Coordinates of N, CA and C in Angstrom, one line a residue:
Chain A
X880 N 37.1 247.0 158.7 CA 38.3 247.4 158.1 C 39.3 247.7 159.2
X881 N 40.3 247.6 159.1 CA 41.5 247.5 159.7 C 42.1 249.1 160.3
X882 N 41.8 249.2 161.4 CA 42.5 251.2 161.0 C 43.7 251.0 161.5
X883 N 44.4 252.1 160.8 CA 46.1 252.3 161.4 C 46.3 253.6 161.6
X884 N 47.3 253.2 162.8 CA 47.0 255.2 163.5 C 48.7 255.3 163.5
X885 N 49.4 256.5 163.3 CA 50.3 256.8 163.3 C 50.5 257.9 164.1
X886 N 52.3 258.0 165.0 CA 52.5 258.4 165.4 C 54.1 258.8 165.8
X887 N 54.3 260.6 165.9 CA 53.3 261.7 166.1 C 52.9 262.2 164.7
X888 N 52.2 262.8 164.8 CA 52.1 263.4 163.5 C 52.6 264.1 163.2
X889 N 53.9 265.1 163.8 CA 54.9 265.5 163.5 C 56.1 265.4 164.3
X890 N 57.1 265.6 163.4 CA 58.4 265.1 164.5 C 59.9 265.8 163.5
X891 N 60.1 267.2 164.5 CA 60.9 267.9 164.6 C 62.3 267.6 164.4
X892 N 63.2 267.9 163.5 CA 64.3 267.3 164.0 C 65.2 268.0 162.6
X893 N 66.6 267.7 163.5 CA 67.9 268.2 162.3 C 68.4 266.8 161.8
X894 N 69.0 267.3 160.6 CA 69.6 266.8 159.8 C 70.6 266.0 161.0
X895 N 70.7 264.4 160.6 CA 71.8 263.7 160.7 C 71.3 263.1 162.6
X896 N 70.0 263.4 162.9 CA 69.5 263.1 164.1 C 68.5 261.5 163.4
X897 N 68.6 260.6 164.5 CA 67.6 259.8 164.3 C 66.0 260.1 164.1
X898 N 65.6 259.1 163.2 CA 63.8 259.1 163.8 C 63.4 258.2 163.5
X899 N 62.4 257.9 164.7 CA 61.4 256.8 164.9 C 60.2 257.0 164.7
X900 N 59.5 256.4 163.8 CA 58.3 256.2 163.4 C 57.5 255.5 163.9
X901 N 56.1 255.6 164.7 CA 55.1 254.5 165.0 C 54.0 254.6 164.5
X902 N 53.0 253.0 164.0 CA 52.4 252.8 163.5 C 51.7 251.8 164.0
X903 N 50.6 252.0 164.8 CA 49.8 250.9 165.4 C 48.7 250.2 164.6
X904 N 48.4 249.2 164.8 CA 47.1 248.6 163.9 C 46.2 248.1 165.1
X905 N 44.7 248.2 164.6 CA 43.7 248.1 165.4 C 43.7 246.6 165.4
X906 N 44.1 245.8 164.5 CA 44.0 244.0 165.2 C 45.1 243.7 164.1
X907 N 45.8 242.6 164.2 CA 47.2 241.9 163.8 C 46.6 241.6 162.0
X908 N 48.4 242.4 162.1 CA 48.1 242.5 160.7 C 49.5 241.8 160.1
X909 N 49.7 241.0 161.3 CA 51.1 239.9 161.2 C 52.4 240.9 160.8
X910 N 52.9 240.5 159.3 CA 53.8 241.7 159.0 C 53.8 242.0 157.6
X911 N 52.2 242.2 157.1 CA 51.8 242.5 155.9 C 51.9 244.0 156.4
X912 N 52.7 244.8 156.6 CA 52.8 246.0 156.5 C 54.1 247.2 155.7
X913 N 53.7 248.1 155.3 CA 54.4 248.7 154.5 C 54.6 250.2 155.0
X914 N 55.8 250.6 154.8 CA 56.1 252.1 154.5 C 56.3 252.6 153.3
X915 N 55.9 253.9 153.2 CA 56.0 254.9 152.0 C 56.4 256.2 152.3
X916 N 57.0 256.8 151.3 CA 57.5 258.0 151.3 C 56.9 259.0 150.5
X917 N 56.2 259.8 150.9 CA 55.5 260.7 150.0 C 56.3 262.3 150.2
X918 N 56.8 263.0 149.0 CA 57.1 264.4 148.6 C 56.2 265.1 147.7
X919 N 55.9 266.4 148.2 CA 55.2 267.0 147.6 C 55.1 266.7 145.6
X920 N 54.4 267.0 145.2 CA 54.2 266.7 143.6 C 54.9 265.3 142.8
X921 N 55.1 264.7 143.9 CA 55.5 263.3 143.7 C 54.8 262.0 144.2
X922 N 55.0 260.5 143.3 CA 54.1 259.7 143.5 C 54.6 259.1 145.0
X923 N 54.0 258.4 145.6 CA 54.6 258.0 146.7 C 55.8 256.9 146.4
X924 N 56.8 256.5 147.5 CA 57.9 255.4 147.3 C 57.8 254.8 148.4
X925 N 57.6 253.5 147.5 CA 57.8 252.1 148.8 C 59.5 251.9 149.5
X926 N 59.2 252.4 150.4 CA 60.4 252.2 151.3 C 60.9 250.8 152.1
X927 N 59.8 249.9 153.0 CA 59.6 249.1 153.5 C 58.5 248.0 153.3
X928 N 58.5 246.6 153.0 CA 57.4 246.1 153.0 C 57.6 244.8 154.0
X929 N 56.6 243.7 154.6 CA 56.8 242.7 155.0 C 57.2 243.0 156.4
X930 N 57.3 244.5 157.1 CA 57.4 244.9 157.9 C 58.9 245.3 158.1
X931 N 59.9 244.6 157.4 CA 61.4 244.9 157.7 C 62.1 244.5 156.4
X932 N 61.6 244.8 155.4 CA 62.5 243.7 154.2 C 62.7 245.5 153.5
X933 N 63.7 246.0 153.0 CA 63.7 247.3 152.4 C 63.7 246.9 151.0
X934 N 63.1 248.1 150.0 CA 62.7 247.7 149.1 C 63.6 248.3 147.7
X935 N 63.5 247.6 146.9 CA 64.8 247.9 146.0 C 65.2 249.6 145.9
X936 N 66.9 249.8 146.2 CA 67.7 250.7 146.0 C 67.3 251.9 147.3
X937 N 66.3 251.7 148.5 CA 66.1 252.1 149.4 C 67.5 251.8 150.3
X938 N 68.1 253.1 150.9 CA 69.2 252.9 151.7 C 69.1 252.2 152.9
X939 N 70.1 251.7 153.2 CA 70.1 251.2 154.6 C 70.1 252.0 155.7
X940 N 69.9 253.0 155.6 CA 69.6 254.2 156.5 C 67.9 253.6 157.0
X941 N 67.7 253.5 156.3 CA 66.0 253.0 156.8 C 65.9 251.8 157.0
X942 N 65.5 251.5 158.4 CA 64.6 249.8 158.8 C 63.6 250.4 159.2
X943 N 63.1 249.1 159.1 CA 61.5 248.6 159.5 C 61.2 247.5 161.1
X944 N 60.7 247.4 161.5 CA 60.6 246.3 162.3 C 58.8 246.3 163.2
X945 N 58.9 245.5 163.7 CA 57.4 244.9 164.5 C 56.5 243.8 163.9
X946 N 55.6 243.5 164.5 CA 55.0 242.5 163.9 C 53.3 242.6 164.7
X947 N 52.4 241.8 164.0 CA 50.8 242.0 164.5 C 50.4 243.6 164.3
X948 N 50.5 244.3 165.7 CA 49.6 245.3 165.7 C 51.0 246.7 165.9
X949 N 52.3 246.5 166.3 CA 53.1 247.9 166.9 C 54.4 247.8 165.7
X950 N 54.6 248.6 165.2 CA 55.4 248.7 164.2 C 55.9 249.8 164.3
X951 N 57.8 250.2 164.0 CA 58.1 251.2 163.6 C 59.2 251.5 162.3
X952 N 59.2 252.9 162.0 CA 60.3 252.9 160.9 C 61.4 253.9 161.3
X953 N 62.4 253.5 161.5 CA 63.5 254.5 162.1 C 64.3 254.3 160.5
X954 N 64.8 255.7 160.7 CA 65.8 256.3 159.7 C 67.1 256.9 160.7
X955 N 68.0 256.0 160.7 CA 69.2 256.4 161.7 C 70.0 257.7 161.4
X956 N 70.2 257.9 160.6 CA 70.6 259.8 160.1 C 70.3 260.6 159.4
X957 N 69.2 261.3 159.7 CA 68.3 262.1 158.7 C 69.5 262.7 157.6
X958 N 69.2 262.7 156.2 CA 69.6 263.2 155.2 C 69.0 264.7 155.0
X959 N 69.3 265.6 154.5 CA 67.9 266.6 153.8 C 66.8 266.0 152.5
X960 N 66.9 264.8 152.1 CA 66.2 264.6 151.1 C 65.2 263.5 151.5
X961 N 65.4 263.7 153.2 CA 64.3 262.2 153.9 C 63.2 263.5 154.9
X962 N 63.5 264.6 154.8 CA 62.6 265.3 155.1 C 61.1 265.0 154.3
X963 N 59.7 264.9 154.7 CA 58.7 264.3 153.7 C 57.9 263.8 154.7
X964 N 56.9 263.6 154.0 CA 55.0 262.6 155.0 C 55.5 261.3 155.2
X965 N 55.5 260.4 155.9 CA 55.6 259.2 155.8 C 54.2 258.4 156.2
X966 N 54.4 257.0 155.4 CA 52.7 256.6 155.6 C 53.0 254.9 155.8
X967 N 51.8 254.7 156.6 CA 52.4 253.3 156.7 C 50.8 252.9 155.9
X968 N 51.3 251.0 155.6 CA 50.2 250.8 154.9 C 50.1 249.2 155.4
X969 N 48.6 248.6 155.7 CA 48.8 247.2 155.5 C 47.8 246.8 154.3
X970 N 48.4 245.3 154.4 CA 48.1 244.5 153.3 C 47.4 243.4 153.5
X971 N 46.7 243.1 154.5 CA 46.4 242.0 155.0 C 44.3 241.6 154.5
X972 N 44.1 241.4 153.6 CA 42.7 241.0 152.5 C 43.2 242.3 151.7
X973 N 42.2 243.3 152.5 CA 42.3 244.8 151.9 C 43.5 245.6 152.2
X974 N 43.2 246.8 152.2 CA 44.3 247.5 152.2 C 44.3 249.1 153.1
X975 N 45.1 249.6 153.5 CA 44.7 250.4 154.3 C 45.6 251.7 154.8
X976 N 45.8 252.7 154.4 CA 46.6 253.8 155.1 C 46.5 254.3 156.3
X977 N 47.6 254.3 156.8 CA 47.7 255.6 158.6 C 47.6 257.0 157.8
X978 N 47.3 257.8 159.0 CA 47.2 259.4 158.6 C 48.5 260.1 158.4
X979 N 49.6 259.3 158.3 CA 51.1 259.6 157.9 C 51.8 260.6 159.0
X980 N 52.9 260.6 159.1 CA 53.9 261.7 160.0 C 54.7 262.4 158.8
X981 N 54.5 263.6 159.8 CA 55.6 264.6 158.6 C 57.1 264.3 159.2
X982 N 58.1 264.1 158.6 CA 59.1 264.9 159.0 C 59.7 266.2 158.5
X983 N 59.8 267.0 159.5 CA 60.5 268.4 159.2 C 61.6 268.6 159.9
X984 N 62.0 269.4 159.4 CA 63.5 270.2 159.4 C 63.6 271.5 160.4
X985 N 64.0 270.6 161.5 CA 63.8 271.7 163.2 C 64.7 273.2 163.1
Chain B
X137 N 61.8 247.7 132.0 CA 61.8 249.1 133.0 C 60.4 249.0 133.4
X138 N 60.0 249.1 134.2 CA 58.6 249.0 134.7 C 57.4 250.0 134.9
X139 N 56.9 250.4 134.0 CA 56.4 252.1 134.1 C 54.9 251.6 133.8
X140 N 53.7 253.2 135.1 CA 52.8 252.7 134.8 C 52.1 254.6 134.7
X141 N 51.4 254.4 133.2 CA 51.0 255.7 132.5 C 49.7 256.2 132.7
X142 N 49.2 256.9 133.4 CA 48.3 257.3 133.4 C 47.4 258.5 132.6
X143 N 46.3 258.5 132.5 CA 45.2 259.5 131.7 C 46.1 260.6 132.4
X144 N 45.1 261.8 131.7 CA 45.7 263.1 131.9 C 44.2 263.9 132.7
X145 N 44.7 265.1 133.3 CA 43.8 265.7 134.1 C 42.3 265.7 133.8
X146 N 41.7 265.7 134.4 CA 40.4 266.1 133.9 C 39.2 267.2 134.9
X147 N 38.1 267.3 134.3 CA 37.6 268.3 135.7 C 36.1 268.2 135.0
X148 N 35.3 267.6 135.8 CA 33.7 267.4 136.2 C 33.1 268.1 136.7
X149 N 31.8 268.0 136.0 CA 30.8 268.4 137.2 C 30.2 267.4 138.3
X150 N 29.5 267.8 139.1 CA 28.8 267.5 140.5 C 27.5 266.2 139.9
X151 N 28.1 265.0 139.9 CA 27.0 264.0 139.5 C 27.4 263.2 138.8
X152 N 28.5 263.5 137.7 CA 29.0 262.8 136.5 C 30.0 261.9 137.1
X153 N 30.7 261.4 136.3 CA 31.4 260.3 136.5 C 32.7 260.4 135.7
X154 N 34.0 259.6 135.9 CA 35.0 259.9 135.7 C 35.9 258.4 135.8
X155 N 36.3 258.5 134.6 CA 36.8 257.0 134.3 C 38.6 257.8 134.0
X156 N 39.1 256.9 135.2 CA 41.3 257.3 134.6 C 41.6 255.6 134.0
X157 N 42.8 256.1 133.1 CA 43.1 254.8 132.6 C 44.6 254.6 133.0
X158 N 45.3 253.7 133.3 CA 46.9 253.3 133.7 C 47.2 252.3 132.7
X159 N 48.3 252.6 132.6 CA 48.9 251.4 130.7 C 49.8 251.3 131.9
X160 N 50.4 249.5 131.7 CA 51.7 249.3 132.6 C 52.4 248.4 131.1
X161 N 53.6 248.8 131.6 CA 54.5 248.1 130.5 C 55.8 247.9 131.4
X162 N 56.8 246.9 130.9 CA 57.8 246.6 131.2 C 57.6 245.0 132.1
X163 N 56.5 244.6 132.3 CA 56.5 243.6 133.2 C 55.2 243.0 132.7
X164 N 54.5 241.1 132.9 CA 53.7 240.7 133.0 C 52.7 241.1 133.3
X165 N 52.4 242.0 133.2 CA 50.9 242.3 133.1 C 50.0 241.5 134.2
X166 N 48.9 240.3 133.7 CA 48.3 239.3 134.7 C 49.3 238.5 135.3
X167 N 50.4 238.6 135.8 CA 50.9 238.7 137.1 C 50.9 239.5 138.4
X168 N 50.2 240.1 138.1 CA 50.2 241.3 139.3 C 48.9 241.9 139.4
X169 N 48.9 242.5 140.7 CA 47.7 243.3 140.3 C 47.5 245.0 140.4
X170 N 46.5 245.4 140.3 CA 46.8 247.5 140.5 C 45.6 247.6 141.6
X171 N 46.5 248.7 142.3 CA 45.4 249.1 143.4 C 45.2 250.9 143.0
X172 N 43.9 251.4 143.6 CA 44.1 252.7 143.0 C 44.2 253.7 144.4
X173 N 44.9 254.7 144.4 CA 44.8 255.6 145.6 C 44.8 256.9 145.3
X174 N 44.0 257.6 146.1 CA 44.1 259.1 145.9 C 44.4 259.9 146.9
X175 N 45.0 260.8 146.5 CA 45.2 261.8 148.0 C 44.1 263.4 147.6
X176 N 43.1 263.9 148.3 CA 43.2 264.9 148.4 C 43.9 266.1 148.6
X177 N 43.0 267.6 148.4 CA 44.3 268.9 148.8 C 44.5 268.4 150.2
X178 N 45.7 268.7 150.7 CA 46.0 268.8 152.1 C 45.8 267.6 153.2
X179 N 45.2 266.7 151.9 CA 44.9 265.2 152.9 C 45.9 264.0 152.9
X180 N 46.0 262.9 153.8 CA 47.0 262.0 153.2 C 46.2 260.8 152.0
X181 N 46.7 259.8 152.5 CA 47.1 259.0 150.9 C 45.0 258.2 151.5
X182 N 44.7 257.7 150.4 CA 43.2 257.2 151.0 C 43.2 255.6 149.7
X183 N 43.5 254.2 150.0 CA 43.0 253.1 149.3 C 41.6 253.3 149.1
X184 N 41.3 253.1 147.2 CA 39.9 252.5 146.9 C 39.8 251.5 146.5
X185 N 40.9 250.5 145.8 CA 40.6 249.3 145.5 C 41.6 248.6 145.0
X186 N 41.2 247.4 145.0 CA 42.5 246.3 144.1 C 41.2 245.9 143.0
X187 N 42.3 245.3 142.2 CA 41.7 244.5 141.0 C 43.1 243.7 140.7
X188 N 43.0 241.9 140.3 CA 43.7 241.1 139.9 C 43.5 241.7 138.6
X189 N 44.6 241.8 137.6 CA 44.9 241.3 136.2 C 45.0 239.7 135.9
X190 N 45.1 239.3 136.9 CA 44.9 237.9 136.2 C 43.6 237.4 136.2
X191 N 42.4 237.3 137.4 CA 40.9 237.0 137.2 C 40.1 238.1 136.9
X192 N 40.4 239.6 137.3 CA 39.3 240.6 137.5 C 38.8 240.6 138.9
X193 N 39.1 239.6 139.5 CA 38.7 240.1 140.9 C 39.0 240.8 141.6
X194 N 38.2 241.5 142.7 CA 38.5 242.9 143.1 C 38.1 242.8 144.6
X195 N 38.3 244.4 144.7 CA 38.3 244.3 146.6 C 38.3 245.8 146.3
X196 N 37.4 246.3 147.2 CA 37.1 247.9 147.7 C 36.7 248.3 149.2
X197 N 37.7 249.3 149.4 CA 37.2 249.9 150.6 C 35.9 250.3 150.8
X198 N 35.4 250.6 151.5 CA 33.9 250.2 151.7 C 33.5 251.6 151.8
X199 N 34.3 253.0 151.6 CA 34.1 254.1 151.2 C 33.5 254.5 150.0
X200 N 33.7 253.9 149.3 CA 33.8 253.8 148.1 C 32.9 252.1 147.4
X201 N 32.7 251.7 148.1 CA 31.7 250.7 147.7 C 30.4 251.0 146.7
X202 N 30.4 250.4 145.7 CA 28.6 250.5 145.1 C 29.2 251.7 144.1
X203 N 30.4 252.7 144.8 CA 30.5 254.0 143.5 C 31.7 254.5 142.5
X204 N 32.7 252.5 142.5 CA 34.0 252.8 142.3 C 33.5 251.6 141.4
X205 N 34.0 251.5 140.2 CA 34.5 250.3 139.2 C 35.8 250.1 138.9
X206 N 36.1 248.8 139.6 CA 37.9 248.5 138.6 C 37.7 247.5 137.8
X207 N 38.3 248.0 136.8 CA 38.5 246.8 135.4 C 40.2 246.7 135.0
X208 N 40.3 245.7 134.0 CA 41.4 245.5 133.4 C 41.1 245.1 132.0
X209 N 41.7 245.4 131.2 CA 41.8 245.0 129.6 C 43.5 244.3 129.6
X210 N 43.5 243.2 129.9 CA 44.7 242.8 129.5 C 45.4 242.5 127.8
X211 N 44.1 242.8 127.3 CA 45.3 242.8 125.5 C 45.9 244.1 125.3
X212 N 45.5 245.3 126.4 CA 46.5 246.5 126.2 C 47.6 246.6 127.7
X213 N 47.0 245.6 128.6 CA 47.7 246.2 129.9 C 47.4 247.1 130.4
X214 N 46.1 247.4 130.1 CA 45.6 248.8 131.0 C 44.4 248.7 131.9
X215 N 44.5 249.3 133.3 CA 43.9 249.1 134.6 C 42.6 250.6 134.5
X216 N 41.7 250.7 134.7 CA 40.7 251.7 134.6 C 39.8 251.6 136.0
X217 N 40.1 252.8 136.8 CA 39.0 253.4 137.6 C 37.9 253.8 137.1
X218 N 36.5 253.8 137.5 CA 35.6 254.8 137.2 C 35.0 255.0 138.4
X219 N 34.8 256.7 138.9 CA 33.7 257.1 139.9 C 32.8 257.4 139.3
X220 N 31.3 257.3 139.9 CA 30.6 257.7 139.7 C 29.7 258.6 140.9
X221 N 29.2 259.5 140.3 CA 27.7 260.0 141.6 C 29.4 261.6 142.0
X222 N 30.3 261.9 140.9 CA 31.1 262.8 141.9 C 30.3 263.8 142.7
X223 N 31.7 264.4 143.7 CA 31.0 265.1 144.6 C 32.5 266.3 144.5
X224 N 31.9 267.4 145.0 CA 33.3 268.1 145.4 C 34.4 267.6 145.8
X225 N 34.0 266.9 147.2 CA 35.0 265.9 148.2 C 35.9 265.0 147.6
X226 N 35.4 265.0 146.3 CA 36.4 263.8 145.4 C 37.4 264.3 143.9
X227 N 37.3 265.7 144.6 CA 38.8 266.4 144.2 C 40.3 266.0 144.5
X228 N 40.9 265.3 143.6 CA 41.9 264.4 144.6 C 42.8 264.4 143.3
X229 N 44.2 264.2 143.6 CA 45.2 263.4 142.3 C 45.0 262.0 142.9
X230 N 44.9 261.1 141.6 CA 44.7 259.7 141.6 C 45.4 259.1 141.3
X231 N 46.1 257.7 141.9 CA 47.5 256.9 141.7 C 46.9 255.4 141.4
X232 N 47.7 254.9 140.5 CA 47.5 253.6 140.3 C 48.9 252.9 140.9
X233 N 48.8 251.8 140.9 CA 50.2 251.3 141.4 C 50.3 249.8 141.6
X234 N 51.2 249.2 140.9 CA 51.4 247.8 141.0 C 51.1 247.0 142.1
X235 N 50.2 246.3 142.6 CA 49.9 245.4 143.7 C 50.5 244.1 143.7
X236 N 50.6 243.5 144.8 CA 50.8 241.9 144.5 C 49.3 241.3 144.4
X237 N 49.2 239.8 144.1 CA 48.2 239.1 144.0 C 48.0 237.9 144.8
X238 N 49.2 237.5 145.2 CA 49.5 235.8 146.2 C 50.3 236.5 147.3
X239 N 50.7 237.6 147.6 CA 51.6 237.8 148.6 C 53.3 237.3 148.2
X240 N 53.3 236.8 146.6 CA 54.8 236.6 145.9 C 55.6 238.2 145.7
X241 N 55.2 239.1 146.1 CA 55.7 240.3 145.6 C 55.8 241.4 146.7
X242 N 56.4 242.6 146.5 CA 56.1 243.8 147.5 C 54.5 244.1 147.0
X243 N 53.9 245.4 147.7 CA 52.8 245.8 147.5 C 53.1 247.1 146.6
X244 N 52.7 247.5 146.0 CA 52.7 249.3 145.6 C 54.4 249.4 145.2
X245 N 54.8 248.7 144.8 CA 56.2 248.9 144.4 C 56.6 249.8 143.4
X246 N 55.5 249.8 142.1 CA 55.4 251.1 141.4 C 54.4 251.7 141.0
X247 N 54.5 252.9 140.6 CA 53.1 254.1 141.0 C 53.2 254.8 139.4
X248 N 51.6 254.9 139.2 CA 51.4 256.1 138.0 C 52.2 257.6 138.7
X249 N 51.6 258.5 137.7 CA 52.3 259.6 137.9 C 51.3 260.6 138.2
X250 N 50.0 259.8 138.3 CA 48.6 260.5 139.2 C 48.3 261.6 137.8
X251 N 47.1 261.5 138.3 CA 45.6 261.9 137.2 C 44.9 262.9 138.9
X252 N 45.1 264.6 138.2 CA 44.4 265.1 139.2 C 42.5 265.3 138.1
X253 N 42.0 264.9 139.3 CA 40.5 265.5 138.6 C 40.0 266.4 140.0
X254 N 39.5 267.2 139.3 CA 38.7 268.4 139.8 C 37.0 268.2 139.3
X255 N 36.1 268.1 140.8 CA 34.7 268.5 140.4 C 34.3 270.0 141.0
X256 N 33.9 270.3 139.8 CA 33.5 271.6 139.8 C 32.4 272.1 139.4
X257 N 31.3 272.8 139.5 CA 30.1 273.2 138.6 C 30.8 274.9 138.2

């Protein structure tokens, strides 16, 4: 199985500051990959799939980019309602989650 | 509108087994497929399986191999996990969520509203 490691696992920051997301995969997983947005007591939300394609009514505040194994998700001005875990996921046979990054509110 | 409904809480004991059900409506049905995920307390998100609506074919993480069942009943549209052999460790809220089947679609594009089960003696 495929592992995906994310990084960092947390990443401090104010409102209206960038952030970069990384997500490595243990062997090429082309660009069958996905981001999600998970908030407390909520289902998770597909943000990004196909590695850079955003997914319906997701802002353009968020891209995706990389391909094979190094991937990241940058959100260019943190909002307060993008505070939240983020997870990446591939899709390539099976299926597979990273251990997710928090973002918090420095 | 594309909504997918899940069973309601439940709570086991240590050995028994635990069947959730997901109704999807708003969309083709065997066009797509459901994958199921759970998150435990304090843990992130964990895949146990896909199942096609259109053949029944399936795919499991290997965690979960030998002790997870996915089915589909396509005359209601509804997707069904079952664990068996529970353990504490499989105290989790559980998600269903629309999958693709050919790579024509996003993946997880939409999500039940999660079924927490608790094992407990």
């Amino acid at each position: 199985e495929i592992v995906l490691t994310q990084s960092p696992g947390t990443l401090s920051l104010s409102p209206g500051e960038r952030a970069t997301l990384s997500c490595r995969a243990g062997q090429s997983v082309r660009t069958h990959l996905a981001w999600y947005q998970l908030k407390p007591g909520q289902a998770p939300r597909l943000l990004i799939y196909g590695a850079s394609s955003r997914a319906t009514g997701i802002p353009d505040r968020f891209s995706g980019g990389g391909s094979g194994t190094d991937f990241t998700l940058t959100i260019t001005r943190l909002e307060p309602e993008d505070f939240a875990v983020y997870y990446c996921q591939h899709y390539v046979n099976s299926r597979a989650f990273g251990g997710g990054t928090k973002v918090e509110i420095k | 509108q594309v909504h997918l409904v899940q069973s309601g809480a439940v709570v086991k004991k240590p050995g028994a087994s635990v069947k959730v059900s997901c109704k999807a409506s708003g969309y083709t049905f065997p066009n797509f497929g459901i994958s199921w995920v759970r998150q435990a307390p304090g843990q992130g998100l964990e895949w146990m399986g896909w199942i096609s609506a259109y053949n029944g074919n399936t795919k499991y993480a290997q965690k979960f191999q030998g002790r997870v069942t996915l089915t589909t009943d396509t005359s209601t549209s509804t997707a069904y996990m079952e664990l068996r052999s529970l353990r504490s460790d499989d105290t989790a809220l559980y998600f269903c969520a629309r999958d693709e089947i050919y790579g024509g679609s996003p993946p997880f594009d939409y999500w039940g509203q999660g079924t927490l089960v608790t094992v407990s003696s």
